[in-house]
XYZ file of C-alpha atoms in Angstrom:
582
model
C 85.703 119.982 56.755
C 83.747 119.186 59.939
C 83.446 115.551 60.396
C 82.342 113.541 63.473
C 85.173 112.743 64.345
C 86.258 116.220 64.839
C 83.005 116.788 66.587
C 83.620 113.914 69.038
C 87.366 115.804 70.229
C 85.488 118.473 70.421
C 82.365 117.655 72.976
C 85.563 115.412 74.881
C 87.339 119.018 75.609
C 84.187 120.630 76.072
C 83.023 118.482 78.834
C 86.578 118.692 80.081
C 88.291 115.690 79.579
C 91.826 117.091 78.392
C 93.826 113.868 77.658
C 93.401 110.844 75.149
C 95.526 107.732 75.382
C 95.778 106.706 71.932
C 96.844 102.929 70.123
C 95.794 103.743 66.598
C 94.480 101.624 63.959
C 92.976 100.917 60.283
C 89.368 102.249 61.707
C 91.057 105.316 62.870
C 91.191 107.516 59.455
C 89.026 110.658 60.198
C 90.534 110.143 63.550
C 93.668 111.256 62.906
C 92.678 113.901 60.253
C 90.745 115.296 63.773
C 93.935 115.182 65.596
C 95.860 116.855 62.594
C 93.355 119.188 62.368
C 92.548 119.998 66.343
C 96.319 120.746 66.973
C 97.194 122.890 63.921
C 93.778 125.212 63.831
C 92.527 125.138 67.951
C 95.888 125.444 69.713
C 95.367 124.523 73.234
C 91.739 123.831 73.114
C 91.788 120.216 72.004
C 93.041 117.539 74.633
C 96.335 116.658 74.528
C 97.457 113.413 72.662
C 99.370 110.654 74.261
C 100.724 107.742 72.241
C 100.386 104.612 73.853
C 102.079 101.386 72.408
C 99.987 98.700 74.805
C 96.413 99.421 75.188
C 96.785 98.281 78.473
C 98.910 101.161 79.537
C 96.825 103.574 77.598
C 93.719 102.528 79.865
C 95.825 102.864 83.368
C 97.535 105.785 82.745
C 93.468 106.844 81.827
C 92.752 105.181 84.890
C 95.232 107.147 87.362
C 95.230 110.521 85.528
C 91.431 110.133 86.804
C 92.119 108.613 90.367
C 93.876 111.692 91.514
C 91.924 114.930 89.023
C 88.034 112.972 89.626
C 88.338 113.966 86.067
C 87.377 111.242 83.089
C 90.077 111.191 80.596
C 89.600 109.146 76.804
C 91.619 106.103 75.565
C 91.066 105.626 71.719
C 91.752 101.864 70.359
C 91.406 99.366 67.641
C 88.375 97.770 67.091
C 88.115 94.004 68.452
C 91.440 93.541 68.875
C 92.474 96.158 70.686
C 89.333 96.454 72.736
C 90.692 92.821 74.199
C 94.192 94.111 74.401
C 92.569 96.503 77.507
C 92.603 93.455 78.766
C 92.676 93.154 82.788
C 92.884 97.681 82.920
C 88.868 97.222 82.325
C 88.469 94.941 85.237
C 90.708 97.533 87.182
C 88.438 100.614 85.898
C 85.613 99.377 86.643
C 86.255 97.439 90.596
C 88.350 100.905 91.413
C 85.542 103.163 90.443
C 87.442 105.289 87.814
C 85.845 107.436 85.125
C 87.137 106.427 81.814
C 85.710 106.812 78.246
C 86.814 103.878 75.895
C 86.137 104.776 72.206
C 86.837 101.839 69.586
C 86.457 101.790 65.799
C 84.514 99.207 63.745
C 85.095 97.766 61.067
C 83.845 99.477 58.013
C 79.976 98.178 57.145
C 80.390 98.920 53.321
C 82.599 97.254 51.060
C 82.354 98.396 47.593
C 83.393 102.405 48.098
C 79.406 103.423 48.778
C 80.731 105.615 50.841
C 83.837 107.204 52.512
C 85.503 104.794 55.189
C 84.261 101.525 52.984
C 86.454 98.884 53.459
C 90.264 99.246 51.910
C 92.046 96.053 53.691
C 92.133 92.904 54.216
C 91.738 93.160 57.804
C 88.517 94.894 57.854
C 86.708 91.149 56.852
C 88.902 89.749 59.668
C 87.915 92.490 62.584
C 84.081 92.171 61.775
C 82.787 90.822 64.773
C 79.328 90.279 65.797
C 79.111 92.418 68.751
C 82.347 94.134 69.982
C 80.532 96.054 72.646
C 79.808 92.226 74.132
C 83.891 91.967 74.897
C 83.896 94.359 77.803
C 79.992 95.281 78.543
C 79.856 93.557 81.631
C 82.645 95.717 82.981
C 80.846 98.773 81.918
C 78.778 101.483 83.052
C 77.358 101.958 79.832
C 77.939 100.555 75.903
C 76.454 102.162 72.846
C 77.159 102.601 69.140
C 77.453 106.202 67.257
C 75.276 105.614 64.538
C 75.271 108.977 63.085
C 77.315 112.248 63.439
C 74.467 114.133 63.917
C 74.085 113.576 67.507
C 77.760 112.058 68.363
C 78.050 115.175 71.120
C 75.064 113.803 72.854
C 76.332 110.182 72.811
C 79.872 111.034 74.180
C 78.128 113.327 77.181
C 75.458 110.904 77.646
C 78.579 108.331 77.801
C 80.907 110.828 80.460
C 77.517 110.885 82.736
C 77.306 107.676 83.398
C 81.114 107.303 83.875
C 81.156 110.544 86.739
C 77.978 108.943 88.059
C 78.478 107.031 91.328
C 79.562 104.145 90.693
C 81.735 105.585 88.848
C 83.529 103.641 85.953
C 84.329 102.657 82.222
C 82.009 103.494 79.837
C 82.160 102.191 75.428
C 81.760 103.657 72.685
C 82.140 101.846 69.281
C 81.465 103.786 65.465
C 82.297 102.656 62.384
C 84.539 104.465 60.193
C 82.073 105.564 57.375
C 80.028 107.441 60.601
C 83.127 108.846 62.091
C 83.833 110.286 58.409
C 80.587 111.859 57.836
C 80.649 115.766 57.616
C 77.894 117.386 59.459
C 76.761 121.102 60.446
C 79.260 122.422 63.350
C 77.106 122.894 66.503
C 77.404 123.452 70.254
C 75.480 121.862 73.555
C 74.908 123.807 76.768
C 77.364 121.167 79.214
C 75.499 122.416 82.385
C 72.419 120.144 81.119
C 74.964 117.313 81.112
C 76.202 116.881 84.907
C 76.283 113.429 86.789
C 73.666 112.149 89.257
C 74.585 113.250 92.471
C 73.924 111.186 95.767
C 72.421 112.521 98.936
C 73.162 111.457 102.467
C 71.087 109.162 104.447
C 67.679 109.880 106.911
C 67.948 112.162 109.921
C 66.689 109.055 112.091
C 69.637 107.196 110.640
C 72.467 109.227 111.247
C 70.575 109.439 114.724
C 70.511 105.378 114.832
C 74.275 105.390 113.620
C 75.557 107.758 116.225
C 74.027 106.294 118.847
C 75.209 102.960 118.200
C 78.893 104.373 117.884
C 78.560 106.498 120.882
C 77.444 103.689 122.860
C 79.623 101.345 121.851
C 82.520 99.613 124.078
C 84.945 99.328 120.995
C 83.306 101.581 117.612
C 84.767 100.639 114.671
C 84.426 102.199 110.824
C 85.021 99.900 108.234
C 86.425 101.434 104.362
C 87.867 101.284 101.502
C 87.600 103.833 99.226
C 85.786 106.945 100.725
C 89.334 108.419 100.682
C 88.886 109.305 96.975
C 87.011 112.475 97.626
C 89.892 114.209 99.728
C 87.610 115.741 102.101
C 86.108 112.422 103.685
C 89.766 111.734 105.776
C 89.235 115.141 108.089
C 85.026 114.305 108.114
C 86.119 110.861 109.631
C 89.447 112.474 111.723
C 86.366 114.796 113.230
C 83.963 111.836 113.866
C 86.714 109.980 115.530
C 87.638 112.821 117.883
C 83.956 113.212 118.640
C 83.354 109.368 119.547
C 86.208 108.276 121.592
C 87.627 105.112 121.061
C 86.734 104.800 117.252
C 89.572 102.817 114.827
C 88.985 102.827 111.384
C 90.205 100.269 109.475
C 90.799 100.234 105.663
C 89.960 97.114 104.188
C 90.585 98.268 100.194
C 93.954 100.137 100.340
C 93.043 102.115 96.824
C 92.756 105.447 98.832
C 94.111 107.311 101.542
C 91.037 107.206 104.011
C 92.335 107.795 107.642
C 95.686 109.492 108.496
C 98.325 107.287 110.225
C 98.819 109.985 112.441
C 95.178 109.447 114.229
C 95.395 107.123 117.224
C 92.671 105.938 115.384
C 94.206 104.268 112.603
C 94.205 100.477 112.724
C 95.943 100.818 109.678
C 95.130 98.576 106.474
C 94.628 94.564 106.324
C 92.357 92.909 103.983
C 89.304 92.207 106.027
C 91.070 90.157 108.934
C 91.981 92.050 111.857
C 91.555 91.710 115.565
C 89.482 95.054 115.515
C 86.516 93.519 113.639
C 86.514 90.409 115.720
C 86.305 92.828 118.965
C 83.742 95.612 117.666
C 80.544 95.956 119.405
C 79.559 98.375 116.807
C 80.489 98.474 113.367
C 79.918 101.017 109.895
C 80.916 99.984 106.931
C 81.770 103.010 104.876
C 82.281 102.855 100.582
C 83.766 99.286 101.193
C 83.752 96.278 99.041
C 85.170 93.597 101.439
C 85.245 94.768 104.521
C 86.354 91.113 106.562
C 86.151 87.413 104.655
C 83.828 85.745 106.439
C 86.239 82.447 106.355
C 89.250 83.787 107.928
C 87.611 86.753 110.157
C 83.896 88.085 111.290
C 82.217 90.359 113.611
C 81.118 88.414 116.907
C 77.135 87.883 117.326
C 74.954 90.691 118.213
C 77.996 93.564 116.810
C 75.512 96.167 115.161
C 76.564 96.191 111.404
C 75.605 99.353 109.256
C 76.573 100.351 105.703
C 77.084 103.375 103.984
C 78.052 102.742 99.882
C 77.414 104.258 96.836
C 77.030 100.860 95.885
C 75.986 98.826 98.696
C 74.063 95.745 97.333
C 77.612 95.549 94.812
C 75.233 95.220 91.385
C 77.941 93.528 89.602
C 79.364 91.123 92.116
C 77.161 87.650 91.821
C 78.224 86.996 95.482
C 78.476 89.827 98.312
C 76.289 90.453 101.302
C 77.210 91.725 104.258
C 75.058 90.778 107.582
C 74.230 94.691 108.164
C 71.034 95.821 110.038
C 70.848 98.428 107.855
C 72.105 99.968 104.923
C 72.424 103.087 102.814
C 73.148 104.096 99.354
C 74.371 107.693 99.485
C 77.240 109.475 99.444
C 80.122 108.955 102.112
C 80.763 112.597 102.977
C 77.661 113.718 103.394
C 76.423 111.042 105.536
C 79.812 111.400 108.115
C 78.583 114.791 108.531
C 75.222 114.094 109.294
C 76.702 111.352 112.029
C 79.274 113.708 113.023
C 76.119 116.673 113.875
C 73.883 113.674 115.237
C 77.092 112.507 117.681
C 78.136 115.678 119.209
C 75.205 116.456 121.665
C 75.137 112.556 122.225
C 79.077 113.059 123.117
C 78.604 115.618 125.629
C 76.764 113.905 127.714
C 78.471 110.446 127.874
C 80.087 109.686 130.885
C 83.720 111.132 131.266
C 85.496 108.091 132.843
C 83.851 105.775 130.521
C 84.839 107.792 127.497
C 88.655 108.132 128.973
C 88.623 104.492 129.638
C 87.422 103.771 125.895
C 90.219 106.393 124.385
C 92.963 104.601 126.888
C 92.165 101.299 125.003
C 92.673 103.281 121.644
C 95.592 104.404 122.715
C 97.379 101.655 124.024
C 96.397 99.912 120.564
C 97.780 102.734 118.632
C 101.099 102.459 120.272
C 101.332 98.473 119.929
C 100.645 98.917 116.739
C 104.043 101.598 115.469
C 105.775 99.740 117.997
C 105.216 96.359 116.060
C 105.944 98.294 112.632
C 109.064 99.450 113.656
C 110.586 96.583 114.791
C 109.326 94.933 111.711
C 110.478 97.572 109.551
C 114.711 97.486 111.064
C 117.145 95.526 108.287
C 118.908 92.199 109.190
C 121.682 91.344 111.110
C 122.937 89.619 108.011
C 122.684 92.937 105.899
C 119.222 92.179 103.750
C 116.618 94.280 104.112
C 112.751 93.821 103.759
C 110.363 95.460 102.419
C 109.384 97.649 105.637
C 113.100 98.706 105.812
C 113.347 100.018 102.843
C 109.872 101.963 102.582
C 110.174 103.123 105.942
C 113.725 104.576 104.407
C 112.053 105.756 101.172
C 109.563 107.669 103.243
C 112.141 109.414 105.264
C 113.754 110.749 101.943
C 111.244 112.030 100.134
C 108.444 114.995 99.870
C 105.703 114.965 102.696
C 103.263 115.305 100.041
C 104.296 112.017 97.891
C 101.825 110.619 95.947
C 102.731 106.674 96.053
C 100.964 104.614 93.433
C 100.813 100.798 95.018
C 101.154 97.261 93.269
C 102.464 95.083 96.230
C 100.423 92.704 96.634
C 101.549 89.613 99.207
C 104.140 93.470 100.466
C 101.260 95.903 100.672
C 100.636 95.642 104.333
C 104.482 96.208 104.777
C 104.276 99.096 102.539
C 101.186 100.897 104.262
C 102.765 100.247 107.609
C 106.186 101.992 106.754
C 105.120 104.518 104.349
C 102.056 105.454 106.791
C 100.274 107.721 104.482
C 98.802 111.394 106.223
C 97.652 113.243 103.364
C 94.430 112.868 101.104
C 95.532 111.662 97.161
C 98.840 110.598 98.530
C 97.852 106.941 98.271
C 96.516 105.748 95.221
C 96.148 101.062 94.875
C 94.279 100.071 91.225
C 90.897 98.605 93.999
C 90.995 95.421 91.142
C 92.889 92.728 90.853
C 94.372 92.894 87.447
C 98.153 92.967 88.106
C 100.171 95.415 85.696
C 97.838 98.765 86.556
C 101.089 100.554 88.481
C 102.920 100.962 85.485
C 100.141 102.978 83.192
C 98.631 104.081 86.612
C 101.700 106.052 88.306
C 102.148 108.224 84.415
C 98.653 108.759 85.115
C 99.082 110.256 88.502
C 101.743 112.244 87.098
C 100.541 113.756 84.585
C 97.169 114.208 86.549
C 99.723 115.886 89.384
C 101.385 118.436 86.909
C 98.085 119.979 85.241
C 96.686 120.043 89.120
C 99.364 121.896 90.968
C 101.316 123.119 87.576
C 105.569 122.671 87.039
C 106.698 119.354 87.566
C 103.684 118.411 89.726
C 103.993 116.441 92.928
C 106.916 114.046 93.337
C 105.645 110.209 92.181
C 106.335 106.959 93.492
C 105.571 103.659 92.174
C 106.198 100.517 94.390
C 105.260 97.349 92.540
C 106.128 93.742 93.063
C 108.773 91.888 90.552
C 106.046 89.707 88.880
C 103.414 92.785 88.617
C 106.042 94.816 87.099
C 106.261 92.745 84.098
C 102.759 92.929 83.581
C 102.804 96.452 83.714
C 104.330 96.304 80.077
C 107.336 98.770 81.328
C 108.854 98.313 77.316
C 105.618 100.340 77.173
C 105.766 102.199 80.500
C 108.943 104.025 79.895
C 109.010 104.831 76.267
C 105.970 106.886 77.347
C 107.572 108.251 80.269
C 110.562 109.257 78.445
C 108.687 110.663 75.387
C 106.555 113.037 76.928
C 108.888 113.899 80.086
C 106.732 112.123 82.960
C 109.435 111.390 85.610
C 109.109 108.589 88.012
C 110.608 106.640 90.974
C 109.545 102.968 90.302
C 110.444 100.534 93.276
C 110.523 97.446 91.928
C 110.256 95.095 95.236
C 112.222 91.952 94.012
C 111.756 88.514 95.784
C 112.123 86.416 92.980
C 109.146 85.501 91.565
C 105.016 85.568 92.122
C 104.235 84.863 96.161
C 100.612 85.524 96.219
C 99.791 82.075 94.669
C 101.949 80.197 97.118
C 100.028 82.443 99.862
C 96.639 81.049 98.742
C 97.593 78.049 98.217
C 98.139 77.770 102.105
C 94.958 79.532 102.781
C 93.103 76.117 101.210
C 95.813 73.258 101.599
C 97.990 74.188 104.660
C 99.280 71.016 105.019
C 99.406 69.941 101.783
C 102.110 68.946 99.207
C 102.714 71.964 97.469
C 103.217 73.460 101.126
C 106.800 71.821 101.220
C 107.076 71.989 97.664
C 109.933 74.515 96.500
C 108.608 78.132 94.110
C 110.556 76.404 91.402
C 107.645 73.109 91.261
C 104.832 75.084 92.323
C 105.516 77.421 89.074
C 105.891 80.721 90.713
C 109.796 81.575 90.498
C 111.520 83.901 88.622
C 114.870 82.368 88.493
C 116.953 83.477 86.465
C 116.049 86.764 88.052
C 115.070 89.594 85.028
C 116.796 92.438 84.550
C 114.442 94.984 85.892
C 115.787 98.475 85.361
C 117.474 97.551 82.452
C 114.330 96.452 80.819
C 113.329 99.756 81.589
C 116.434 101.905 80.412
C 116.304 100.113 77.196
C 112.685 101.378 76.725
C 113.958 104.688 77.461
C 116.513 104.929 75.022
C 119.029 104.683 77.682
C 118.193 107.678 79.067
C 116.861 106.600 82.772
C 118.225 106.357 86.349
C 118.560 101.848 86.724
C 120.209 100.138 90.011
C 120.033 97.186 91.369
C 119.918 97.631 95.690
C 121.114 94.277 97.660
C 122.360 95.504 101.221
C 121.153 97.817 103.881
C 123.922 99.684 104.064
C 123.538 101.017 99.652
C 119.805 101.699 100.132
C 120.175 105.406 101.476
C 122.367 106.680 99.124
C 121.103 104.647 95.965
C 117.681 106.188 97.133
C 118.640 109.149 97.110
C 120.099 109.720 93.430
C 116.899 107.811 92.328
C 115.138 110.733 94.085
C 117.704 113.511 92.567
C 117.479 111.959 89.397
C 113.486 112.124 88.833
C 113.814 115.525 90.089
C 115.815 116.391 87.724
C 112.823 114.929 85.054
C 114.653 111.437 84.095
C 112.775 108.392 85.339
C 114.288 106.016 87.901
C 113.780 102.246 88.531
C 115.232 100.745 91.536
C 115.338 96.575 91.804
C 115.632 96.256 95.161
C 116.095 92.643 96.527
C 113.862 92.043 99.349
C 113.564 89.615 101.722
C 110.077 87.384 102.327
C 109.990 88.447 106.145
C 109.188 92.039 106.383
């Protein structure tokens, strides 16, 4: 029997998505008899199944698998309700730019056995909604219905298209159970007729414009945020920024390595409010949402603003605009080369004390800058430790080639600054802000890691905040990991409850009551203080590395059999108490 449903696994591993992140339901029937029927007759041709008990997991670990690969992977879920239980990994997918297909049952539209999949249970009156595309549409690329089997192959590669297509992003698909069940006449598409729309770079007399401005320039400055996601663009920009001395970049996103920290021209990341984008003379803006908010932090008057974004007018933001002279939508490594080619003769004839001059300045600012981190980053006289300390101690211990997956919110800058990431893909932040991605997201990078470089893949590190750990779902998290062997070192970065809504808060009412007002009336502590690892070992059956990390002086060695432990394939989940300083 060849249904649709088989059909639809099938044009998924033909167009190479090789994963689905499953929560199962009662519109799921000829699903599963395509899963039964995929693993026992087409061996290793069928993507592989993982069972996911949240459906928010199921979309992150979707999510990462396709941060690190570029590759769209599948999450399968139940109709309405478990199309809301996505819940904030849709936001997530779809402000980070990752290429996910979403397919959700309906409920059956027959009731009295006309045909197979009619309605069998109660629930299927219940989960008949009017329009269940309408629940996440505005976070998608693109929502449609598979009406018939008959072309379901060209729907789910119509579907991926738009998902690989810059923007990329989640894309819906919705069909009813008595479509999914029909049986129709096996049949093949030719996948090179299927490809995404590529982007080209932007006009010769632009990258002429750009280069110019850069290379005449007292203090250049490149603005980004997520360029780093194609690997090549960090050497493109480490070229451009030899070329045109005195150029800092600064990343303004954080959900991709973009700029080495070993380039005296890293400024290092800081969400748009930096001393470097008050002092620019000259500024591009490179694949970046936010790249300074205009309230706390802005480019002085006359700075020449351009932008370069595969999305530069931000279609589904109501409210962005940048004050640029000019922008660009094309793609970001393409266009550094074409201002890399345009700046070289321009280079070579600048003159030489004016261009030592300008890369004195960048120096000097590079070495305030590690000297500042370091100092932050020592532990206390008293014994506590913060969260540069211990990052800047993680980093020391593990592989060069770590691939940290970030959730630190009010501690990211700390993190960045210690862990001081050098390699492209070795970064990876959600780019949303729907709190719980880390969890889903690091299996994700995992698994993405292992089928990239083979064996146990690279060596994964999760560092996520006490309050965004819970929303992670890690009863979810680390069944998962334990079930289908995906070993990870989870930092949990423990100060005792949620500190980002204290910090904004201040932003608006500095001297206002809830500024003297203890966490505990303001609603944000976590006191009693959770269990955090043992949440986690519970989920895993007991079998997982869980310590709790107060002093200094236990962080080394308590690191360290974290570290031996996931290398030996059992997760690890470190509560480390951190102090609010560093």
């Amino acid at each position: 029997m060849y249904t649709a449903s088989f059909a639809f696994f099938e044009a998924l591993w033909q167009a190479g998505v090789t994963h689905c992140f499953v929560n199962l339901g009662s519109d799921h029937p000829s699903i599963i008899e395509a899963m039964v029927k995929g693993k026992r007759e087409t061996g290793d041709k069928f993507p592989r199944i993982i069972t996911c008990p949240n459906e928010m997991v199921a979309m992150s670990m979707a999510d990462g698998y396709a941060r690190l690969s570029g590759k769209p992977q599948c999450v399968i879920i139940h109709v309405d309700v478990g199309t809301q239980g996505l819940g904030a990994a849709v936001h997530n997918a779809s402000t980070g730019r990752a290429p996910v297909l979403v397919f959700a049952g309906l409920s059956p539209f027959t009731m009295e056995g006309e045909m197979r999949g009619s309605r069998t249970e109660y629930i299927h009156w219940l989960q008949d909604v009017p329009d269940q595309k309408l629940i996440v549409g505005q976070y998608c690329r693109y929502t449609a219905e598979i009406k018939t089997g008959a072309n379901i192959k060209q729907m789910v590669n119509r579907a991926l298209q738009f998902a690989r297509s810059d923007p990329q992003g989640p894309v819906y698909l919705v069909g009813a159970r008595e479509v999914m069940e029909q049986d129709i006449t096996p049949y093949e598409l030719d996948q090179s007729l299927w490809e995404p729309v590529e982007l080209g770079g932007i006009p010769p007399r632009a990258a002429k414009a750009i280069a110019e401005a850069l290379c005449g320039a007292e203090r250049p400055l490149l603005v980004t945020g997520y360029s780093g996601r194609n690997h090549q663009v960090p050497d493109a920009l480490v070229q451009l920024a030899n070329t045109i001395k005195g150029l800092r970049v600064l990343d303004t996103g954080g959900s991709d390595m973009c700029f080495p920290a070993s380039h005296n021209g890293w400024v290092g990341l800081r969400f748009g409010n930096d001393d470097s984008i008050r002092n620019a003379d000259a500024i591009l803006i490179l694949d970046c949402d936010v790249p300074w908010i205009p309230t706390q932090c802005k480019p002085k008057e006359g700075t020449k603003i351009f932008h370069i974004d595969i999305d530069p007018l931000k279609n589904l933001m109501p409210l962005a605009y940048v004050p640029a002279q000019h922008r660009y939508r094309a793609d970001a490594l393409t266009s550094v080369e074409q201002i890399l080619e345009a700046a070289k003769p321009l280079a070579e004839n600048l003159d030489l004390e004016a261009q030592a001059k300008k890369e004195g300045i960048r120096d000097r600012a590079y070495t305030e800058r590690l000297e500042t981190i370091s100092k932050i980053n020592q532990a206390q006289p008293d014994g506590s430790f913060g969260t540069g300390h211990l990052c800047d101690t993680l980093r020391s211990l593990v592989p060069n080639d770590t691939i940290f997956a970030v959730e630190a919110v009010t501690n990211t800058f700390f993190v960045h600054d210690a862990i001081k990431p050098k390699l492209p893909g070795t970064w990876i932040n959600c780019g949303g802000g729907g709190l719980g991605w880390s969890g889903g997201g690091a299996l994700g990078i995992k698994l993405a890691s292992m089928g990239l470089h083979g064996g146990k893949g690279k060596f994964v590190v999760q560092i996520v905040g006490d309050g965004t750990y819970l929303f992670s779902v890690p009863g979810s998290v680390y069944w998962i990991a334990k079930r289908y062997q995906i070993p990870v070192l989870t930092i949990v970065l423990n100060n005792k409850g949620w500190n980002a809504p204290r910090k904004s808060m201040l932003l608006v009412h500095p001297e206002g009551l809830g500024s003297r007002a203890t966490n505990e009336e303001i609603n944000i502590s976590f006191d009693p203080v959770p269990d955090y690892s043992g949440i986690a070992k519970a989920a895993a059956g007991g079998d997982l590395f869980a310590a709790r990390i107060e002093k200094a002086d236990d962080l080394r060695e308590t690191l360290q059999k974290a570290i031996d432990a996931v290398n030996s394939g059992q997760s690890a989940v470190l509560d480390c108490k951190v102090n609010l300083t560093s």
